[in-house]
Amino acid sequence: MLKVSVIISAYNHEKYIAESINSILHQSFLDFELIVVDNGSSDSTYKIIKTIKDPRIKIFRIKKNIGFGYALNYALNKSRGEYISLFSSDDIGLPDKLKKQVKYLDDHPGVGAVFSQAQMIDEEGSAIAKHYYDKMFDQKNKSRFEWLNYFFYNGNCLCFPSTLIRKSVYKQILFENERLAQLHDFEVWVKICLIKDIYIFNEKLIKFRIRQDNKNAGADTIENKVRSMFEFSHVLKHYLKIKNVGEFLKIFPNAKEKYHDINDDELIPFYVAREALRVPHVFHQKFALDVLFDLLQNKRVVAKLNKQCHFDYTDFIKLTGQHDIYHVNHIAYQEALIKTLKQQYEDLKQPLKKLKKTIYGKS
């Protein structure tokens, strides 16, 4: 079996794809295959890929781009490596990336995936001295339970193209979710941490390219923000798979101090929803209310909640009126403000008309 399958899904990166591929081909670690999938590019990306001759490269083309997750799964199903290196078609791998990460996974069988820090570069490949991604990716190592706590409250902070994952773990979590675009990788990190530890090298093993005009897939655009909120609420569903109360309390250690009713594995979805309601994000709150709505369909669970947690239908109904997940209050405020401004305008019309007559002597 090959040790590593490096996977690159490329889309309209004609300017960068050759440099990206060559950074993998020039790795100091040699036991790998490179699977490059052109994901429906409309520029010269595919032609450029075809010009690079190396027996380690396998090239595939998907004629129509139907999503990044689909392209990754396409490549994953063709991969033969023990480990999977996820890479981006506009980034650069430093020469010892694979060597160092493979050794770590070989030496630490309890770790499911490894990551690294990244050097930010601009479109021309020059180093960017300071970028907000630097702070995001600069994370200290934690236990998988601490990571799950961090992810629950804060979201993603790991660098996708720095990843090396055990294929056996990737298979266990069913590879990529093709319905997700912004947070497909974040969901993978959460699912891995539910079963395995992860490790971050405190070293820059890749160069991460920052594109101008919000051209990065994860750029901070309104469309991406809206989609991320939707996807986050679905990623949170994986926390309902926490196995038992002991695991729950390792992930949410502060819950034990706040509540004295956490003692029933069957009620873990309720405990998770209760934590989510405390987060001031609408996607956490919608997730929580949906979970509670579903829980309250089970009469036996309802009886348990009433007895153990003093929570029943009336408490749920109160919550649905308190958590304004559809911004009704904000809309009402905006409508009232518009009404006030319109009235102020009407009130000023007559005085302005009189002032105009005084100045110009006519209406």
CSV table of C-alpha atoms in Angstrom, one decimal:
chain,number,residue,atom,x,y,z
A,1,MET,CA,0.0,0.0,0.0
A,2,LEU,CA,1.2,3.5,-0.8
A,3,LYS,CA,1.8,5.6,2.3
A,4,VAL,CA,0.1,8.9,1.1
A,5,SER,CA,-2.4,10.0,-1.4
A,6,VAL,CA,-2.2,13.7,-2.0
A,7,ILE,CA,-5.5,15.1,-3.3
A,8,ILE,CA,-5.8,18.4,-5.2
A,9,SER,CA,-9.2,19.6,-6.5
A,10,ALA,CA,-8.5,22.4,-9.0
A,11,TYR,CA,-11.0,25.0,-10.3
A,12,ASN,CA,-9.9,27.9,-12.5
A,13,HIS,CA,-6.4,28.2,-11.0
A,14,GLU,CA,-4.4,28.3,-14.2
A,15,LYS,CA,-2.0,30.9,-12.7
A,16,TYR,CA,-1.1,28.7,-9.7
A,17,ILE,CA,-1.8,25.0,-10.4
A,18,ALA,CA,1.6,24.2,-11.8
A,19,GLU,CA,3.4,25.7,-8.8
A,20,SER,CA,1.1,23.9,-6.5
A,21,ILE,CA,1.6,20.5,-8.1
A,22,ASN,CA,5.4,21.0,-8.3
A,23,SER,CA,5.5,21.8,-4.6
A,24,ILE,CA,4.2,18.3,-4.0
A,25,LEU,CA,6.3,16.6,-6.6
A,26,HIS,CA,9.4,18.1,-4.9
A,27,GLN,CA,8.6,16.8,-1.4
A,28,SER,CA,11.5,15.2,0.5
A,29,PHE,CA,9.1,12.3,1.3
A,30,LEU,CA,8.7,10.1,-1.8
A,31,ASP,CA,6.1,7.3,-1.1
A,32,PHE,CA,3.0,9.1,-2.4
A,33,GLU,CA,0.6,9.4,-5.3
A,34,LEU,CA,-0.8,12.7,-6.4
A,35,ILE,CA,-4.5,12.7,-7.5
A,36,VAL,CA,-5.4,15.9,-9.3
A,37,VAL,CA,-9.1,16.5,-10.2
A,38,ASP,CA,-10.0,19.3,-12.5
A,39,ASN,CA,-13.4,20.3,-11.1
A,40,GLY,CA,-15.0,21.8,-14.3
A,41,SER,CA,-12.5,24.6,-14.9
A,42,SER,CA,-13.4,27.1,-17.6
A,43,ASP,CA,-9.9,28.4,-18.0
A,44,SER,CA,-6.6,26.6,-19.0
A,45,THR,CA,-6.2,24.8,-15.7
A,46,TYR,CA,-6.8,21.3,-17.1
A,47,LYS,CA,-4.5,21.9,-20.1
A,48,ILE,CA,-1.7,23.0,-17.7
A,49,ILE,CA,-2.2,19.9,-15.5
A,50,LYS,CA,-1.9,17.7,-18.5
A,51,THR,CA,1.5,19.2,-19.4
A,52,ILE,CA,3.1,18.0,-16.1
A,53,LYS,CA,4.6,14.6,-16.6
A,54,ASP,CA,5.3,12.4,-13.6
A,55,PRO,CA,4.4,8.8,-13.0
A,56,ARG,CA,3.0,9.7,-9.5
A,57,ILE,CA,0.3,11.9,-11.0
A,58,LYS,CA,-3.2,10.6,-11.7
A,59,ILE,CA,-5.3,13.2,-13.5
A,60,PHE,CA,-9.1,13.2,-13.7
A,61,ARG,CA,-11.6,15.7,-15.0
A,62,ILE,CA,-15.2,16.5,-14.0
A,63,LYS,CA,-16.8,18.3,-16.8
A,64,LYS,CA,-19.3,20.3,-14.7
A,65,ASN,CA,-18.4,21.8,-11.3
A,66,ILE,CA,-21.0,20.4,-8.9
A,67,GLY,CA,-19.2,21.2,-5.7
A,68,PHE,CA,-15.9,20.9,-3.9
A,69,GLY,CA,-17.1,18.0,-1.6
A,70,TYR,CA,-18.1,16.0,-4.7
A,71,ALA,CA,-14.7,16.4,-6.3
A,72,LEU,CA,-12.9,15.4,-3.0
A,73,ASN,CA,-15.0,12.3,-2.7
A,74,TYR,CA,-14.4,11.4,-6.3
A,75,ALA,CA,-10.6,11.5,-5.6
A,76,LEU,CA,-10.9,9.8,-2.2
A,77,ASN,CA,-12.6,6.8,-3.8
A,78,LYS,CA,-9.7,6.5,-6.2
A,79,SER,CA,-7.0,6.9,-3.6
A,80,ARG,CA,-4.7,4.1,-2.4
A,81,GLY,CA,-2.7,5.7,0.4
A,82,GLU,CA,-2.8,4.9,4.1
A,83,TYR,CA,-2.9,8.7,4.7
A,84,ILE,CA,-4.7,11.4,2.8
A,85,SER,CA,-3.1,14.8,2.3
A,86,LEU,CA,-5.7,17.4,1.4
A,87,PHE,CA,-4.2,20.3,-0.6
A,88,SER,CA,-5.4,23.3,-2.5
A,89,SER,CA,-4.6,24.2,-6.1
A,90,ASP,CA,-3.3,27.7,-5.4
A,91,ASP,CA,-1.2,26.9,-2.3
A,92,ILE,CA,2.4,25.7,-1.9
A,93,GLY,CA,3.7,22.8,0.2
A,94,LEU,CA,7.1,23.3,1.8
A,95,PRO,CA,9.5,20.5,1.1
A,96,ASP,CA,9.3,18.6,4.4
A,97,LYS,CA,5.6,18.8,4.9
A,98,LEU,CA,4.7,15.2,4.2
A,99,LYS,CA,7.9,13.8,5.8
A,100,LYS,CA,7.2,15.4,9.1
A,101,GLN,CA,3.5,14.8,9.2
A,102,VAL,CA,3.8,11.1,8.1
A,103,LYS,CA,6.4,10.4,10.9
A,104,TYR,CA,4.1,11.9,13.5
A,105,LEU,CA,1.1,9.8,12.5
A,106,ASP,CA,3.3,6.7,12.3
A,107,ASP,CA,4.6,7.4,15.8
A,108,HIS,CA,1.1,8.4,17.3
A,109,PRO,CA,-1.5,5.8,16.3
A,110,GLY,CA,-4.1,7.5,18.5
A,111,VAL,CA,-4.0,10.7,16.4
A,112,GLY,CA,-6.4,10.8,13.5
A,113,ALA,CA,-5.1,13.9,11.7
A,114,VAL,CA,-2.3,16.4,11.8
A,115,PHE,CA,-2.3,20.1,10.7
A,116,SER,CA,0.3,22.9,10.7
A,117,GLN,CA,0.7,26.6,10.7
A,118,ALA,CA,0.9,28.5,7.4
A,119,GLN,CA,2.8,31.3,5.8
A,120,MET,CA,0.4,33.8,4.1
A,121,ILE,CA,1.4,34.8,0.6
A,122,ASP,CA,-0.2,37.2,-1.9
A,123,GLU,CA,-1.2,36.4,-5.5
A,124,GLU,CA,2.4,36.9,-6.7
A,125,GLY,CA,3.8,34.6,-4.0
A,126,SER,CA,5.3,37.3,-1.7
A,127,ALA,CA,5.0,36.8,2.0
A,128,ILE,CA,2.3,38.8,3.8
A,129,ALA,CA,3.7,40.1,7.0
A,130,LYS,CA,0.4,40.2,8.9
A,131,HIS,CA,-3.0,38.7,8.2
A,132,TYR,CA,-6.0,37.8,10.4
A,133,TYR,CA,-5.6,34.2,9.3
A,134,ASP,CA,-2.3,34.2,11.2
A,135,LYS,CA,-4.1,34.6,14.5
A,136,MET,CA,-6.8,32.1,13.5
A,137,PHE,CA,-4.4,29.3,12.6
A,138,ASP,CA,-2.1,30.0,15.6
A,139,GLN,CA,-3.7,27.4,17.9
A,140,LYS,CA,-2.2,25.4,20.7
A,141,ASN,CA,-2.7,21.7,20.9
A,142,LYS,CA,-5.7,20.4,22.9
A,143,SER,CA,-7.3,17.2,23.7
A,144,ARG,CA,-10.1,16.1,21.4
A,145,PHE,CA,-12.6,17.1,24.0
A,146,GLU,CA,-11.2,20.6,24.3
A,147,TRP,CA,-11.2,20.9,20.6
A,148,LEU,CA,-14.9,19.9,20.5
A,149,ASN,CA,-15.6,22.6,23.1
A,150,TYR,CA,-13.7,25.2,21.0
A,151,PHE,CA,-15.4,24.2,17.8
A,152,PHE,CA,-18.9,24.4,19.4
A,153,TYR,CA,-18.5,27.9,20.6
A,154,ASN,CA,-16.0,29.4,18.1
A,155,GLY,CA,-16.1,27.5,14.8
A,156,ASN,CA,-13.2,26.6,12.5
A,157,CYS,CA,-9.6,27.6,13.1
A,158,LEU,CA,-7.7,24.9,11.3
A,159,CYS,CA,-5.9,25.2,8.0
A,160,PHE,CA,-7.4,22.9,5.4
A,161,PRO,CA,-4.4,22.5,3.0
A,162,SER,CA,-2.1,21.7,5.9
A,163,THR,CA,-4.0,18.5,6.7
A,164,LEU,CA,-2.9,14.9,6.7
A,165,ILE,CA,-5.6,12.4,7.7
A,166,ARG,CA,-5.6,8.6,8.3
A,167,LYS,CA,-7.7,7.2,5.5
A,168,SER,CA,-9.2,4.7,7.9
A,169,VAL,CA,-10.5,7.5,10.0
A,170,TYR,CA,-11.7,9.4,7.0
A,171,LYS,CA,-13.7,6.3,5.9
A,172,GLN,CA,-15.2,5.9,9.3
A,173,ILE,CA,-16.6,9.4,9.1
A,174,LEU,CA,-17.9,8.8,5.6
A,175,PHE,CA,-15.5,11.2,3.8
A,176,GLU,CA,-16.9,14.6,2.8
A,177,ASN,CA,-20.4,15.9,3.0
A,178,GLU,CA,-21.2,17.0,-0.5
A,179,ARG,CA,-24.1,19.3,0.7
A,180,LEU,CA,-21.6,21.7,2.4
A,181,ALA,CA,-19.5,24.3,0.8
A,182,GLN,CA,-18.1,26.7,3.4
A,183,LEU,CA,-17.8,24.4,6.3
A,184,HIS,CA,-17.2,21.0,4.7
A,185,ASP,CA,-13.7,20.8,6.3
A,186,PHE,CA,-15.0,22.1,9.7
A,187,GLU,CA,-17.5,19.2,9.8
A,188,VAL,CA,-14.7,16.8,9.1
A,189,TRP,CA,-12.7,18.2,12.1
A,190,VAL,CA,-15.6,17.8,14.4
A,191,LYS,CA,-16.3,14.3,13.3
A,192,ILE,CA,-12.7,13.3,13.7
A,193,CYS,CA,-12.5,14.8,17.2
A,194,LEU,CA,-15.6,12.7,18.2
A,195,ILE,CA,-13.4,9.6,17.8
A,196,LYS,CA,-9.7,10.6,17.6
A,197,ASP,CA,-7.3,13.2,18.8
A,198,ILE,CA,-5.7,15.7,16.3
A,199,TYR,CA,-2.3,17.4,16.4
A,200,ILE,CA,-1.0,20.8,15.1
A,201,PHE,CA,2.6,21.3,14.2
A,202,ASN,CA,3.8,24.6,15.6
A,203,GLU,CA,5.6,25.2,12.3
A,204,LYS,CA,4.7,26.6,8.9
A,205,LEU,CA,4.6,23.7,6.5
A,206,ILE,CA,2.6,25.3,3.7
A,207,LYS,CA,2.2,28.7,2.0
A,208,PHE,CA,-1.4,29.8,2.0
A,209,ARG,CA,-2.3,32.1,-0.8
A,210,ILE,CA,-4.6,35.1,-0.2
A,211,ARG,CA,-6.4,36.2,-3.3
A,212,GLN,CA,-7.6,39.8,-4.1
A,213,ASP,CA,-11.2,40.8,-4.4
A,214,ASN,CA,-12.5,38.0,-2.2
A,215,LYS,CA,-11.5,35.2,-4.6
A,216,ASN,CA,-10.6,32.7,-1.9
A,217,ALA,CA,-13.3,30.0,-1.4
A,218,GLY,CA,-13.6,31.0,2.2
A,219,ALA,CA,-13.6,34.8,1.6
A,220,ASP,CA,-15.5,37.0,4.0
A,221,THR,CA,-18.5,37.8,1.6
A,222,ILE,CA,-22.1,38.2,2.5
A,223,GLU,CA,-23.1,35.1,0.5
A,224,ASN,CA,-20.4,33.0,2.3
A,225,LYS,CA,-21.5,34.3,5.7
A,226,VAL,CA,-25.2,33.5,5.0
A,227,ARG,CA,-24.2,30.0,3.8
A,228,SER,CA,-21.9,29.4,6.8
A,229,MET,CA,-24.6,30.2,9.3
A,230,PHE,CA,-26.9,27.6,7.6
A,231,GLU,CA,-24.1,25.0,7.5
A,232,PHE,CA,-23.0,25.6,11.1
A,233,SER,CA,-26.4,24.7,12.4
A,234,HIS,CA,-26.1,21.3,10.6
A,235,VAL,CA,-22.5,20.7,11.8
A,236,LEU,CA,-23.7,21.1,15.4
A,237,LYS,CA,-25.9,18.1,14.9
A,238,HIS,CA,-22.8,15.9,15.3
A,239,TYR,CA,-22.7,16.9,19.0
A,240,LEU,CA,-25.9,14.8,19.4
A,241,LYS,CA,-23.7,11.8,18.8
A,242,ILE,CA,-21.7,12.3,22.1
A,243,LYS,CA,-21.7,8.8,23.5
A,244,ASN,CA,-22.3,9.3,27.2
A,245,VAL,CA,-22.5,11.7,30.1
A,246,GLY,CA,-18.8,11.3,30.9
A,247,GLU,CA,-17.8,12.4,27.4
A,248,PHE,CA,-20.3,15.3,27.5
A,249,LEU,CA,-18.8,16.6,30.7
A,250,LYS,CA,-15.3,16.4,29.2
A,251,ILE,CA,-16.5,18.5,26.3
A,252,PHE,CA,-18.6,20.9,28.4
A,253,PRO,CA,-16.9,20.9,31.8
A,254,ASN,CA,-18.6,24.1,33.0
A,255,ALA,CA,-22.0,22.5,32.6
A,256,LYS,CA,-21.4,20.4,35.7
A,257,GLU,CA,-21.1,23.6,37.8
A,258,LYS,CA,-24.2,25.2,36.3
A,259,TYR,CA,-26.5,22.2,36.4
A,260,HIS,CA,-26.9,19.2,38.7
A,261,ASP,CA,-29.2,17.1,36.5
A,262,ILE,CA,-26.6,15.7,34.0
A,263,ASN,CA,-26.8,12.0,34.7
A,264,ASP,CA,-28.7,10.3,31.8
A,265,ASP,CA,-27.1,9.3,28.5
A,266,GLU,CA,-30.5,9.4,26.8
A,267,LEU,CA,-30.8,13.1,27.6
A,268,ILE,CA,-27.5,14.2,26.0
A,269,PRO,CA,-29.4,15.9,23.1
A,270,PHE,CA,-31.2,18.0,25.7
A,271,TYR,CA,-27.9,18.9,27.5
A,272,VAL,CA,-26.3,19.9,24.1
A,273,ALA,CA,-29.3,22.0,23.2
A,274,ARG,CA,-29.2,23.8,26.5
A,275,GLU,CA,-25.6,24.7,26.0
A,276,ALA,CA,-26.4,25.9,22.4
A,277,LEU,CA,-29.1,28.2,23.7
A,278,ARG,CA,-26.5,30.0,25.8
A,279,VAL,CA,-24.6,31.0,22.6
A,280,PRO,CA,-25.6,34.4,21.2
A,281,HIS,CA,-25.7,33.1,17.6
A,282,VAL,CA,-29.0,32.5,15.8
A,283,PHE,CA,-27.6,29.3,14.2
A,284,HIS,CA,-26.9,27.8,17.6
A,285,GLN,CA,-30.3,28.9,18.9
A,286,LYS,CA,-32.2,27.5,15.9
A,287,PHE,CA,-30.3,24.2,16.2
A,288,ALA,CA,-31.2,24.1,19.9
A,289,LEU,CA,-34.9,24.8,19.4
A,290,ASP,CA,-35.1,22.2,16.6
A,291,VAL,CA,-33.4,19.6,18.8
A,292,LEU,CA,-35.8,20.3,21.7
A,293,PHE,CA,-38.8,20.2,19.3
A,294,ASP,CA,-37.8,16.7,18.1
A,295,LEU,CA,-37.1,15.5,21.7
A,296,LEU,CA,-40.5,16.5,22.9
A,297,GLN,CA,-42.2,14.1,20.5
A,298,ASN,CA,-41.1,11.2,22.6
A,299,LYS,CA,-43.4,10.9,25.6
A,300,ARG,CA,-40.9,8.8,27.6
A,301,VAL,CA,-38.3,11.5,27.1
A,302,VAL,CA,-40.8,14.2,28.1
A,303,ALA,CA,-41.4,12.4,31.3
A,304,LYS,CA,-37.7,12.2,32.0
A,305,LEU,CA,-37.1,15.8,31.2
A,306,ASN,CA,-40.0,16.9,33.5
A,307,LYS,CA,-38.8,14.7,36.4
A,308,GLN,CA,-35.0,15.2,36.1
A,309,CYS,CA,-34.6,18.6,34.5
A,310,HIS,CA,-37.9,20.3,35.4
A,311,PHE,CA,-38.5,21.1,31.7
A,312,ASP,CA,-41.8,20.5,29.9
A,313,TYR,CA,-43.8,21.8,26.9
A,314,THR,CA,-44.6,25.2,28.5
A,315,ASP,CA,-40.8,25.8,29.0
A,316,PHE,CA,-40.2,25.0,25.4
A,317,ILE,CA,-43.0,27.3,24.2
A,318,LYS,CA,-41.5,30.1,26.3
A,319,LEU,CA,-38.1,29.6,24.6
A,320,THR,CA,-39.6,29.8,21.1
A,321,GLY,CA,-40.9,33.2,21.9
A,322,GLN,CA,-37.7,34.4,23.7
A,323,HIS,CA,-35.1,33.5,21.0
A,324,ASP,CA,-35.7,35.7,18.1
A,325,ILE,CA,-34.0,33.6,15.5
A,326,TYR,CA,-35.8,35.3,12.6
A,327,HIS,CA,-34.9,38.8,13.7
A,328,VAL,CA,-38.5,39.8,14.1
A,329,ASN,CA,-37.6,42.5,16.7
A,330,HIS,CA,-35.0,43.9,14.4
A,331,ILE,CA,-37.4,44.0,11.5
A,332,ALA,CA,-40.0,45.7,13.7
A,333,TYR,CA,-37.4,48.3,14.8
A,334,GLN,CA,-36.5,49.0,11.2
A,335,GLU,CA,-40.1,49.4,10.2
A,336,ALA,CA,-40.8,51.7,13.1
A,337,LEU,CA,-37.7,53.8,12.2
A,338,ILE,CA,-38.8,54.1,8.6
A,339,LYS,CA,-42.3,55.1,9.8
A,340,THR,CA,-40.7,57.8,12.1
A,341,LEU,CA,-38.5,59.2,9.3
A,342,LYS,CA,-41.5,59.3,6.9
A,343,GLN,CA,-43.5,61.3,9.5
A,344,GLN,CA,-40.6,63.6,10.1
A,345,TYR,CA,-40.3,64.2,6.4
A,346,GLU,CA,-44.1,65.0,6.2
A,347,ASP,CA,-43.8,67.3,9.2
A,348,LEU,CA,-41.0,69.3,7.5
A,349,LYS,CA,-42.8,69.7,4.2
A,350,GLN,CA,-45.0,72.7,5.2
A,351,PRO,CA,-42.2,74.6,7.0
A,352,LEU,CA,-39.9,74.1,4.0
A,353,LYS,CA,-42.6,75.3,1.7
A,354,LYS,CA,-43.1,78.5,3.7
A,355,LEU,CA,-39.3,79.0,3.9
A,356,LYS,CA,-39.0,78.6,0.2
A,357,LYS,CA,-41.9,81.2,-0.4
A,358,THR,CA,-40.2,83.7,2.0
A,359,ILE,CA,-36.8,83.4,0.2
A,360,TYR,CA,-38.0,83.3,-3.4
A,361,GLY,CA,-41.4,85.0,-3.0
A,362,LYS,CA,-43.3,82.2,-4.6
A,363,SER,CA,-44.3,78.6,-3.9
